[in-house]
């Protein structure tokens, strides 16, 4: 497995969390709570009630694990392409793989990444949804004292399967969207790179940015469902599974369909259509030659 794939995964994971975690916290809050009127209102309330540290809740566990998770994505993608095309990492510029092979390799990497990511993502989402002020004397203690306490509490109260709550939605989100990401990225790099040369830094930046946007437009509905299922069971069970969450009248998919079928739907801007900010989609992915 090429060493550069693991190095790129480590760098992308570290940069993504440092740069994007505040936006991810806002995204998760908007997906799972109804107390905010929009992105700006959510940011103002978090800062006012929880200080600047409130934007970084749940970051410590992912920052210790995301390097491995992203390295799995890079490595599996590269080795799947090697298996499908029989071309090495260095030979792919001269003999670019087909878009079908790129899509299949991206989907494989996304599927395995999601399996590794599921417990860490669950803990992150649970910690991000704690609205108690950080380290304020006299305030009630949060339900979870940190990532380790959160993991232990979930295991004790919900069992081993509780650590993988929402994992199927995460896999359904990441499997096709990583394929979309890699197709968009590789296609743009190939289009705007002279034959026989490596893509420039500007090409990598633009291609990665557009690839992130394309993949997250496709991923957002399932990302909302994933986040809601991860919070389900904290107090009481609401959803029986992914399909039940989709079929729920308050699910994002159901509300979008209701909005589209209403006579005045085209004149409205429902909150379910607001695409939340994503660090991986809009900030980080353009910095490296891969997700």
mmCIF file of N, CA and C in Angstrom, residues 119-203:
data_model
loop_
_atom_site.group_PDB
_atom_site.id
_atom_site.type_symbol
_atom_site.label_atom_id
_atom_site.label_comp_id
_atom_site.label_asym_id
_atom_site.label_seq_id
_atom_site.Cartn_x
_atom_site.Cartn_y
_atom_site.Cartn_z
ATOM 1 N N UNK A 119 -18.357 4.095 15.071
ATOM 2 C CA UNK A 119 -18.365 4.364 16.525
ATOM 3 C C UNK A 119 -17.830 5.751 16.875
ATOM 4 N N UNK A 120 -16.766 6.188 16.183
ATOM 5 C CA UNK A 120 -16.192 7.498 16.469
ATOM 6 C C UNK A 120 -17.154 8.618 16.088
ATOM 7 N N UNK A 121 -17.852 8.431 14.970
ATOM 8 C CA UNK A 121 -18.808 9.450 14.531
ATOM 9 C C UNK A 121 -19.988 9.538 15.483
ATOM 10 N N UNK A 122 -20.435 8.396 15.995
ATOM 11 C CA UNK A 122 -21.534 8.378 16.966
ATOM 12 C C UNK A 122 -21.160 9.168 18.216
ATOM 13 N N UNK A 123 -19.978 8.918 18.755
ATOM 14 C CA UNK A 123 -19.523 9.625 19.961
ATOM 15 C C UNK A 123 -19.407 11.119 19.686
ATOM 16 N N UNK A 124 -18.876 11.473 18.532
ATOM 17 C CA UNK A 124 -18.745 12.888 18.157
ATOM 18 C C UNK A 124 -20.105 13.574 18.128
ATOM 19 N N UNK A 125 -21.082 12.947 17.500
ATOM 20 C CA UNK A 125 -22.409 13.546 17.387
ATOM 21 C C UNK A 125 -23.066 13.695 18.750
ATOM 22 N N UNK A 126 -22.933 12.675 19.608
ATOM 23 C CA UNK A 126 -23.521 12.763 20.948
ATOM 24 C C UNK A 126 -22.910 13.920 21.741
ATOM 25 N N UNK A 127 -21.589 14.086 21.667
ATOM 26 C CA UNK A 127 -20.926 15.160 22.406
ATOM 27 C C UNK A 127 -21.254 16.530 21.809
ATOM 28 N N UNK A 128 -21.381 16.609 20.497
ATOM 29 C CA UNK A 128 -21.702 17.883 19.855
ATOM 30 C C UNK A 128 -23.099 18.364 20.231
ATOM 31 N N UNK A 129 -23.993 17.454 20.559
ATOM 32 C CA UNK A 129 -25.366 17.830 20.888
ATOM 33 C C UNK A 129 -25.558 18.196 22.356
ATOM 34 N N UNK A 130 -24.511 18.169 23.155
ATOM 35 C CA UNK A 130 -24.614 18.613 24.544
ATOM 36 C C UNK A 130 -24.540 20.137 24.578
ATOM 37 N N UNK A 131 -25.589 20.754 25.071
ATOM 38 C CA UNK A 131 -25.676 22.216 25.040
ATOM 39 C C UNK A 131 -25.266 22.873 26.348
ATOM 40 N N UNK A 132 -24.806 22.095 27.312
ATOM 41 C CA UNK A 132 -24.390 22.680 28.586
ATOM 42 C C UNK A 132 -23.133 23.523 28.389
ATOM 43 N N UNK A 133 -23.024 24.649 29.106
ATOM 44 C CA UNK A 133 -21.801 25.465 29.013
ATOM 45 C C UNK A 133 -20.568 24.680 29.431
ATOM 46 N N UNK A 134 -19.454 24.996 28.794
ATOM 47 C CA UNK A 134 -18.207 24.296 29.086
ATOM 48 C C UNK A 134 -17.552 24.853 30.344
ATOM 49 N N UNK A 135 -17.350 23.984 31.336
ATOM 50 C CA UNK A 135 -16.587 24.332 32.555
ATOM 51 C C UNK A 135 -17.086 25.612 33.200
ATOM 52 N N UNK A 136 -18.390 25.685 33.442
ATOM 53 C CA UNK A 136 -18.953 26.859 34.100
ATOM 54 C C UNK A 136 -19.438 26.467 35.497
ATOM 55 N N UNK A 137 -18.901 27.094 36.556
ATOM 56 C CA UNK A 137 -19.267 26.712 37.921
ATOM 57 C C UNK A 137 -20.778 26.880 38.157
ATOM 58 N N UNK A 138 -21.349 25.910 38.830
ATOM 59 C CA UNK A 138 -22.760 25.978 39.175
ATOM 60 C C UNK A 138 -23.690 25.441 38.121
ATOM 61 N N UNK A 139 -23.212 25.208 36.927
ATOM 62 C CA UNK A 139 -24.074 24.696 35.861
ATOM 63 C C UNK A 139 -24.204 23.182 35.997
ATOM 64 N N UNK A 140 -25.337 22.614 35.580
ATOM 65 C CA UNK A 140 -25.509 21.158 35.682
ATOM 66 C C UNK A 140 -24.491 20.431 34.816
ATOM 67 N N UNK A 141 -23.946 19.330 35.298
ATOM 68 C CA UNK A 141 -22.946 18.601 34.514
ATOM 69 C C UNK A 141 -23.590 17.974 33.286
ATOM 70 N N UNK A 142 -22.874 17.885 32.190
ATOM 71 C CA UNK A 142 -23.422 17.240 30.992
ATOM 72 C C UNK A 142 -23.563 15.739 31.206
ATOM 73 N N UNK A 143 -24.353 15.115 30.373
ATOM 74 C CA UNK A 143 -24.563 13.680 30.496
ATOM 75 C C UNK A 143 -23.264 12.905 30.284
ATOM 76 N N UNK A 144 -22.455 13.376 29.341
ATOM 77 C CA UNK A 144 -21.181 12.731 29.057
ATOM 78 C C UNK A 144 -20.037 13.659 29.468
ATOM 79 N N UNK A 145 -19.079 13.118 30.217
ATOM 80 C CA UNK A 145 -17.962 13.917 30.716
ATOM 81 C C UNK A 145 -16.815 14.007 29.707
ATOM 82 N N UNK A 146 -16.874 13.240 28.653
ATOM 83 C CA UNK A 146 -15.833 13.239 27.639
ATOM 84 C C UNK A 146 -16.030 12.054 26.717
ATOM 85 N N UNK A 147 -15.163 11.890 25.726
ATOM 86 C CA UNK A 147 -15.347 10.812 24.756
ATOM 87 C C UNK A 147 -15.262 9.412 25.354
ATOM 88 N N UNK A 148 -14.335 9.196 26.269
ATOM 89 C CA UNK A 148 -14.212 7.865 26.876
ATOM 90 C C UNK A 148 -15.434 7.556 27.720
ATOM 91 N N UNK A 149 -15.882 8.538 28.531
ATOM 92 C CA UNK A 149 -17.088 8.346 29.336
ATOM 93 C C UNK A 149 -18.311 8.136 28.442
ATOM 94 N N UNK A 150 -18.361 8.849 27.315
ATOM 95 C CA UNK A 150 -19.468 8.692 26.375
ATOM 96 C C UNK A 150 -19.489 7.278 25.804
ATOM 97 N N UNK A 151 -18.322 6.782 25.372
ATOM 98 C CA UNK A 151 -18.248 5.432 24.808
ATOM 99 C C UNK A 151 -18.634 4.383 25.853
ATOM 100 N N UNK A 152 -18.148 4.549 27.084
ATOM 101 C CA UNK A 152 -18.464 3.594 28.145
ATOM 102 C C UNK A 152 -19.945 3.626 28.486
ATOM 103 N N UNK A 153 -20.542 4.816 28.513
ATOM 104 C CA UNK A 153 -21.970 4.935 28.835
ATOM 105 C C UNK A 153 -22.833 4.297 27.753
ATOM 106 N N UNK A 154 -22.492 4.535 26.496
ATOM 107 C CA UNK A 154 -23.256 3.933 25.402
ATOM 108 C C UNK A 154 -23.152 2.414 25.464
ATOM 109 N N UNK A 155 -21.952 1.908 25.709
ATOM 110 C CA UNK A 155 -21.760 0.454 25.778
ATOM 111 C C UNK A 155 -22.532 -0.145 26.948
ATOM 112 N N UNK A 156 -22.540 0.561 28.079
ATOM 113 C CA UNK A 156 -23.233 0.058 29.261
ATOM 114 C C UNK A 156 -24.750 0.096 29.089
ATOM 115 N N UNK A 157 -25.268 1.166 28.504
ATOM 116 C CA UNK A 157 -26.716 1.359 28.410
ATOM 117 C C UNK A 157 -27.332 0.750 27.149
ATOM 118 N N UNK A 158 -26.573 0.709 26.052
ATOM 119 C CA UNK A 158 -27.137 0.259 24.784
ATOM 120 C C UNK A 158 -26.443 -0.969 24.211
ATOM 121 N N UNK A 159 -25.371 -1.413 24.865
ATOM 122 C CA UNK A 159 -24.662 -2.591 24.402
ATOM 123 C C UNK A 159 -23.708 -2.291 23.253
ATOM 124 N N UNK A 160 -23.057 -3.355 22.773
ATOM 125 C CA UNK A 160 -22.090 -3.207 21.687
ATOM 126 C C UNK A 160 -22.742 -2.625 20.432
ATOM 127 N N UNK A 161 -23.967 -3.053 20.141
ATOM 128 C CA UNK A 161 -24.657 -2.559 18.950
ATOM 129 C C UNK A 161 -24.959 -1.077 19.044
ATOM 130 N N UNK A 162 -25.070 -0.576 20.276
ATOM 131 C CA UNK A 162 -25.327 0.846 20.440
ATOM 132 C C UNK A 162 -24.214 1.713 19.895
ATOM 133 N N UNK A 163 -22.974 1.201 19.897
ATOM 134 C CA UNK A 163 -21.852 1.965 19.361
ATOM 135 C C UNK A 163 -21.921 2.082 17.838
ATOM 136 N N UNK A 164 -22.745 1.245 17.213
ATOM 137 C CA UNK A 164 -22.891 1.279 15.752
ATOM 138 C C UNK A 164 -24.280 1.785 15.345
ATOM 139 N N UNK A 165 -24.926 2.519 16.255
ATOM 140 C CA UNK A 165 -26.226 3.094 15.914
ATOM 141 C C UNK A 165 -26.048 4.096 14.764
ATOM 142 N N UNK A 166 -26.862 3.953 13.744
ATOM 143 C CA UNK A 166 -26.760 4.823 12.574
ATOM 144 C C UNK A 166 -25.706 4.392 11.576
ATOM 145 N N UNK A 167 -25.063 3.228 11.806
ATOM 146 C CA UNK A 167 -23.972 2.803 10.928
ATOM 147 C C UNK A 167 -24.459 2.491 9.521
ATOM 148 N N UNK A 168 -25.662 1.904 9.407
ATOM 149 C CA UNK A 168 -26.178 1.588 8.073
ATOM 150 C C UNK A 168 -26.434 2.861 7.280
ATOM 151 N N UNK A 169 -26.964 3.871 7.934
ATOM 152 C CA UNK A 169 -27.170 5.143 7.236
ATOM 153 C C UNK A 169 -25.840 5.767 6.843
ATOM 154 N N UNK A 170 -24.831 5.614 7.703
ATOM 155 C CA UNK A 170 -23.499 6.133 7.388
ATOM 156 C C UNK A 170 -22.910 5.408 6.179
ATOM 157 N N UNK A 171 -23.082 4.098 6.121
ATOM 158 C CA UNK A 171 -22.573 3.343 4.972
ATOM 159 C C UNK A 171 -23.330 3.697 3.694
ATOM 160 N N UNK A 172 -24.650 3.847 3.802
ATOM 161 C CA UNK A 172 -25.435 4.248 2.633
ATOM 162 C C UNK A 172 -25.050 5.648 2.164
ATOM 163 N N UNK A 173 -24.622 6.495 3.097
ATOM 164 C CA UNK A 173 -24.175 7.837 2.732
ATOM 165 C C UNK A 173 -22.814 7.811 2.054
ATOM 166 N N UNK A 174 -21.856 7.109 2.667
ATOM 167 C CA UNK A 174 -20.473 7.199 2.208
ATOM 168 C C UNK A 174 -20.162 6.323 1.006
ATOM 169 N N UNK A 175 -20.885 5.213 0.825
ATOM 170 C CA UNK A 175 -20.543 4.299 -0.271
ATOM 171 C C UNK A 175 -20.702 4.954 -1.646
ATOM 172 N N UNK A 176 -21.886 5.482 -1.994
ATOM 173 C CA UNK A 176 -21.983 6.121 -3.321
ATOM 174 C C UNK A 176 -21.322 7.487 -3.392
ATOM 175 N N UNK A 177 -21.340 8.243 -2.295
ATOM 176 C CA UNK A 177 -20.829 9.614 -2.379
ATOM 177 C C UNK A 177 -19.310 9.657 -2.512
ATOM 178 N N UNK A 178 -18.602 8.666 -1.983
ATOM 179 C CA UNK A 178 -17.163 8.616 -2.217
ATOM 180 C C UNK A 178 -16.867 8.267 -3.670
ATOM 181 N N UNK A 179 -17.724 7.434 -4.284
ATOM 182 C CA UNK A 179 -17.588 7.183 -5.710
ATOM 183 C C UNK A 179 -17.804 8.446 -6.517
ATOM 184 N N UNK A 180 -18.818 9.224 -6.148
ATOM 185 C CA UNK A 180 -19.079 10.501 -6.817
ATOM 186 C C UNK A 180 -17.912 11.454 -6.621
ATOM 187 N N UNK A 181 -17.375 11.480 -5.408
ATOM 188 C CA UNK A 181 -16.244 12.369 -5.128
ATOM 189 C C UNK A 181 -15.061 12.056 -6.044
ATOM 190 N N UNK A 182 -14.665 10.786 -6.091
ATOM 191 C CA UNK A 182 -13.475 10.430 -6.855
ATOM 192 C C UNK A 182 -13.672 10.628 -8.360
ATOM 193 N N UNK A 183 -14.877 10.328 -8.864
ATOM 194 C CA UNK A 183 -15.137 10.555 -10.287
ATOM 195 C C UNK A 183 -15.008 12.036 -10.617
ATOM 196 N N UNK A 184 -15.608 12.890 -9.799
ATOM 197 C CA UNK A 184 -15.547 14.336 -10.044
ATOM 198 C C UNK A 184 -14.118 14.840 -9.948
ATOM 199 N N UNK A 185 -13.417 14.411 -8.911
ATOM 200 C CA UNK A 185 -12.040 14.867 -8.722
ATOM 201 C C UNK A 185 -11.133 14.413 -9.866
ATOM 202 N N UNK A 186 -11.146 13.122 -10.169
ATOM 203 C CA UNK A 186 -10.269 12.601 -11.216
ATOM 204 C C UNK A 186 -10.644 13.174 -12.585
ATOM 205 N N UNK A 187 -11.951 13.344 -12.831
ATOM 206 C CA UNK A 187 -12.378 13.901 -14.114
ATOM 207 C C UNK A 187 -11.906 15.321 -14.322
ATOM 208 N N UNK A 188 -12.029 16.167 -13.303
ATOM 209 C CA UNK A 188 -11.587 17.555 -13.423
ATOM 210 C C UNK A 188 -10.066 17.649 -13.537
ATOM 211 N N UNK A 189 -9.362 16.829 -12.760
ATOM 212 C CA UNK A 189 -7.898 16.835 -12.866
ATOM 213 C C UNK A 189 -7.453 16.409 -14.261
ATOM 214 N N UNK A 190 -8.093 15.388 -14.804
ATOM 215 C CA UNK A 190 -7.733 14.912 -16.151
ATOM 216 C C UNK A 190 -8.066 15.960 -17.207
ATOM 217 N N UNK A 191 -9.181 16.661 -17.020
ATOM 218 C CA UNK A 191 -9.630 17.637 -18.007
ATOM 219 C C UNK A 191 -8.691 18.838 -18.082
ATOM 220 N N UNK A 192 -8.172 19.263 -16.946
ATOM 221 C CA UNK A 192 -7.408 20.512 -16.898
ATOM 222 C C UNK A 192 -5.917 20.304 -16.634
ATOM 223 N N UNK A 193 -5.422 19.091 -16.871
ATOM 224 C CA UNK A 193 -3.994 18.814 -16.735
ATOM 225 C C UNK A 193 -3.422 18.408 -18.086
ATOM 226 N N UNK A 194 -2.364 19.081 -18.558
ATOM 227 C CA UNK A 194 -1.737 18.683 -19.823
ATOM 228 C C UNK A 194 -1.291 17.228 -19.784
ATOM 229 N N UNK A 195 -1.369 16.562 -20.920
ATOM 230 C CA UNK A 195 -1.047 15.141 -20.998
ATOM 231 C C UNK A 195 0.401 14.890 -20.578
ATOM 232 N N UNK A 196 0.574 13.877 -19.730
ATOM 233 C CA UNK A 196 1.904 13.508 -19.284
ATOM 234 C C UNK A 196 2.408 14.271 -18.084
ATOM 235 N N UNK A 197 1.604 15.224 -17.568
ATOM 236 C CA UNK A 197 2.025 16.022 -16.418
ATOM 237 C C UNK A 197 1.152 15.726 -15.213
ATOM 238 N N UNK A 198 1.661 16.073 -14.047
ATOM 239 C CA UNK A 198 0.874 15.974 -12.824
ATOM 240 C C UNK A 198 0.025 17.233 -12.665
ATOM 241 N N UNK A 199 -1.155 17.131 -12.057
ATOM 242 C CA UNK A 199 -1.994 18.318 -11.881
ATOM 243 C C UNK A 199 -1.333 19.346 -10.980
ATOM 244 N N UNK A 200 -1.538 20.607 -11.294
ATOM 245 C CA UNK A 200 -0.970 21.684 -10.484
ATOM 246 C C UNK A 200 -1.719 21.805 -9.166
ATOM 247 N N UNK A 201 -1.147 22.580 -8.248
ATOM 248 C CA UNK A 201 -1.796 22.795 -6.954
ATOM 249 C C UNK A 201 -3.149 23.472 -7.125
ATOM 250 N N UNK A 202 -3.238 24.425 -8.068
ATOM 251 C CA UNK A 202 -4.511 25.109 -8.313
ATOM 252 C C UNK A 202 -5.553 24.141 -8.846
ATOM 253 N N UNK A 203 -5.134 23.249 -9.752
ATOM 254 C CA UNK A 203 -6.074 22.253 -10.293
ATOM 255 C C UNK A 203 -6.566 21.323 -9.200
#
